[in-house]
One Martini backbone bead per residue (centre of mass of N, CA, C, O) as a GRO file, in nm:
protein
  158
    1MET     BB    1   0.096   0.037   0.023
    2ILE     BB    2   0.053   0.360  -0.024
    3LYS     BB    3   0.223   0.634   0.155
    4LYS     BB    4   0.139   0.945   0.230
    5ILE     BB    5   0.284   1.286   0.236
    6ASP     BB    6   0.078   1.547   0.331
    7LYS     BB    7  -0.069   1.830   0.429
    8GLN     BB    8  -0.310   1.701   0.578
    9THR     BB    9  -0.144   1.514   0.756
   10LEU     BB   10   0.019   1.737   0.898
   11ASP     BB   11  -0.217   1.902   1.006
   12ASN     BB   12  -0.344   1.677   1.179
   13LEU     BB   13  -0.094   1.611   1.353
   14CYS     BB   14  -0.055   1.895   1.473
   15ALA     BB   15  -0.329   1.910   1.613
   16GLU     BB   16  -0.273   1.669   1.801
   17ALA     BB   17  -0.019   1.779   1.939
   18LYS     BB   18  -0.152   2.034   2.067
   19GLN     BB   19  -0.353   1.839   2.248
   20ALA     BB   20  -0.129   1.701   2.379
   21ASP     BB   21   0.039   1.659   2.668
   22ARG     BB   22   0.334   1.622   2.512
   23GLN     BB   23   0.337   1.790   2.239
   24ARG     BB   24   0.305   1.510   2.070
   25LYS     BB   25   0.300   1.319   1.750
   26ASN     BB   26   0.261   1.003   1.593
   27LEU     BB   27   0.300   0.834   1.262
   28ASN     BB   28   0.291   0.529   1.147
   29TYR     BB   29   0.441   0.336   0.864
   30HIS     BB   30   0.461   0.092   1.008
   31SER     BB   31   0.278  -0.207   1.062
   32ASN     BB   32   0.496  -0.308   1.282
   33PHE     BB   33   0.731  -0.363   1.539
   34ASN     BB   34   0.899  -0.587   1.354
   35ASP     BB   35   1.008  -0.399   1.176
   36PRO     BB   36   1.329  -0.322   1.050
   37ILE     BB   37   1.180  -0.037   0.976
   38ASN     BB   38   1.118   0.256   1.128
   39ARG     BB   39   0.836   0.475   1.041
   40MET     BB   40   0.772   0.835   1.092
   41LEU     BB   41   0.579   1.080   1.212
   42ASN     BB   42   0.682   1.389   1.396
   43ALA     BB   43   0.506   1.594   1.606
   44VAL     BB   44   0.641   1.907   1.743
   45GLU     BB   45   0.627   2.116   2.015
   46PRO     BB   46   0.693   2.361   2.192
   47GLY     BB   47   0.789   2.211   2.513
   48SER     BB   48   0.865   1.949   2.437
   49TYR     BB   49   0.992   1.652   2.605
   50VAL     BB   50   1.303   1.481   2.538
   51GLN     BB   51   1.481   1.267   2.677
   52PRO     BB   52   1.779   1.195   2.688
   53HIS     BB   53   1.930   0.958   2.453
   54LYS     BB   54   2.000   0.615   2.350
   55HIS     BB   55   2.092   0.358   2.104
   56GLU     BB   56   2.157   0.066   2.300
   57ASN     BB   57   2.114  -0.244   2.336
   58PRO     BB   58   2.027  -0.207   2.080
   59ASP     BB   59   2.160  -0.097   1.798
   60LYS     BB   60   2.061   0.233   1.661
   61ARG     BB   61   1.951   0.416   1.412
   62GLU     BB   62   1.876   0.774   1.346
   63VAL     BB   63   1.635   0.968   1.153
   64PHE     BB   64   1.601   1.317   1.054
   65ILE     BB   65   1.343   1.484   0.857
   66ILE     BB   66   1.243   1.780   0.752
   67LEU     BB   67   0.909   1.920   0.673
   68ARG     BB   68   0.845   2.120   0.923
   69GLY     BB   69   0.996   2.383   1.045
   70LYS     BB   70   1.192   2.367   1.364
   71MET     BB   71   1.496   2.190   1.485
   72ALA     BB   72   1.671   2.068   1.756
   73VAL     BB   73   1.979   1.884   1.769
   74VAL     BB   74   2.119   1.728   2.059
   75PHE     BB   75   2.445   1.664   2.192
   76PHE     BB   76   2.617   1.430   2.418
   77ASP     BB   77   2.783   1.330   2.674
   78ASP     BB   78   2.813   1.119   2.952
   79ASP     BB   79   2.771   1.401   3.143
   80GLY     BB   80   2.577   1.621   2.971
   81ASN     BB   81   2.741   1.761   2.762
   82ILE     BB   82   2.753   1.966   2.509
   83THR     BB   83   2.887   1.888   2.173
   84GLU     BB   84   2.631   1.934   1.978
   85ASN     BB   85   2.448   2.097   1.702
   86LEU     BB   86   2.132   2.106   1.509
   87ILE     BB   87   1.948   2.282   1.264
   88LEU     BB   88   1.638   2.213   1.143
   89ASP     BB   89   1.539   2.295   0.806
   90ASN     BB   90   1.434   2.439   0.479
   91LYS     BB   91   1.737   2.576   0.404
   92GLU     BB   92   2.005   2.389   0.515
   93ASN     BB   93   1.898   2.161   0.726
   94TYR     BB   94   1.727   1.849   0.663
   95GLY     BB   95   1.921   1.639   0.823
   96VAL     BB   96   1.988   1.338   1.035
   97GLU     BB   97   2.231   1.094   1.139
   98ILE     BB   98   2.228   0.872   1.414
   99PRO     BB   99   2.422   0.694   1.584
  100PRO     BB  100   2.487   0.472   1.788
  101ALA     BB  101   2.542   0.572   2.122
  102VAL     BB  102   2.407   0.869   2.110
  103TRP     BB  103   2.342   1.141   2.271
  104HIS     BB  104   1.997   1.279   2.259
  105THR     BB  105   1.784   1.550   2.135
  106ILE     BB  106   1.470   1.725   2.087
  107ILE     BB  107   1.368   2.067   1.967
  108ALA     BB  108   1.119   2.268   1.917
  109LEU     BB  109   1.109   2.604   1.747
  110GLU     BB  110   0.823   2.551   1.612
  111ARG     BB  111   0.525   2.549   1.521
  112GLY     BB  112   0.453   2.266   1.337
  113THR     BB  113   0.659   2.044   1.372
  114VAL     BB  114   0.803   1.808   1.126
  115VAL     BB  115   0.921   1.470   1.114
  116TYR     BB  116   1.104   1.222   0.961
  117GLU     BB  117   1.137   0.896   1.095
  118VAL     BB  118   1.423   0.671   1.121
  119LYS     BB  119   1.452   0.328   1.246
  120ASP     BB  120   1.565   0.070   1.373
  121GLY     BB  121   1.463  -0.247   1.411
  122PRO     BB  122   1.283  -0.344   1.631
  123TYR     BB  123   1.025  -0.258   1.851
  124SER     BB  124   1.097  -0.202   2.209
  125PRO     BB  125   1.017  -0.051   2.501
  126SER     BB  126   1.246  -0.188   2.690
  127ASP     BB  127   1.508  -0.112   2.455
  128ASP     BB  128   1.502   0.154   2.277
  129LYS     BB  129   1.591   0.333   2.534
  130ASN     BB  130   1.853   0.522   2.690
  131PHE     BB  131   1.834   0.705   2.964
  132ALA     BB  132   1.940   0.986   3.114
  133SER     BB  133   2.042   1.046   3.445
  134TRP     BB  134   2.122   1.372   3.400
  135ALA     BB  135   1.814   1.393   3.334
  136PRO     BB  136   1.510   1.458   3.327
  137LYS     BB  137   1.219   1.339   3.334
  138GLU     BB  138   0.934   1.378   3.161
  139ASP     BB  139   0.742   1.408   3.441
  140GLU     BB  140   0.917   1.639   3.533
  141LYS     BB  141   0.926   1.975   3.619
  142GLU     BB  142   1.237   2.025   3.523
  143SER     BB  143   1.213   2.001   3.209
  144ALA     BB  144   1.161   2.299   3.130
  145ASP     BB  145   1.430   2.406   3.244
  146TYR     BB  146   1.612   2.229   3.068
  147ILE     BB  147   1.534   2.345   2.799
  148ARG     BB  148   1.618   2.636   2.862
  149HIS     BB  149   1.915   2.568   2.917
  150ILE     BB  150   1.984   2.465   2.639
  151LEU     BB  151   1.900   2.715   2.474
  152LYS     BB  152   2.089   2.911   2.621
  153SER     BB  153   2.355   2.760   2.552
  154LEU     BB  154   2.277   2.802   2.227
  155LYS     BB  155   2.141   3.080   2.174
  156ILE     BB  156   1.820   3.025   2.188
  157THR     BB  157   1.516   3.172   2.078
  158LEU     BB  158   1.147   3.174   2.089
   0.00000   0.00000   0.00000
C-alpha cells in the first residue's frame, strides 16, 4: 500500500500534537513493531520534552528529516555536556543521521514542526531507548527548566 505524506496529513498530525499532553504526536508508517525499519511522522510542538537518550543494546541508527518547521537536535557526552547541535530547517539543514550509542534530544523551535523519523527496528519499548540519568525524566517538573537551559546554552530564543 502506498503511504502518502501530504499537507493534510501534516496538518492533522500537528493539530493532534497541539492537543496532546506531551505536545507531540507520531504517525507510524511501519505496519507493526517487528518491522526491521521503523518509519514515522513525528509532530513536535515547542515545550515538548524528549529526555536525552541513546539507542544502544540493541544498537540502532536514527534519522530525522525535517518536513515542516524548525528543530534543534542536541548531542551530549556521557556526563551530559552538550557536544554539538544542529538546527534542522527547510533552508540549510534538512536532516541528520544519528549513529547508535550517541546521547541526543530534539527540541521543536517553531509551532507545527514535523520530522520524518527512520530508525532501525524492531521496536520494543523495554529496550528502545537508554535514558540519560543526568537529565530530568519526562514527567518531572524540572524538564521545562532543562529545555530552557539547553536553549540558553545554545543561544537560541523562541
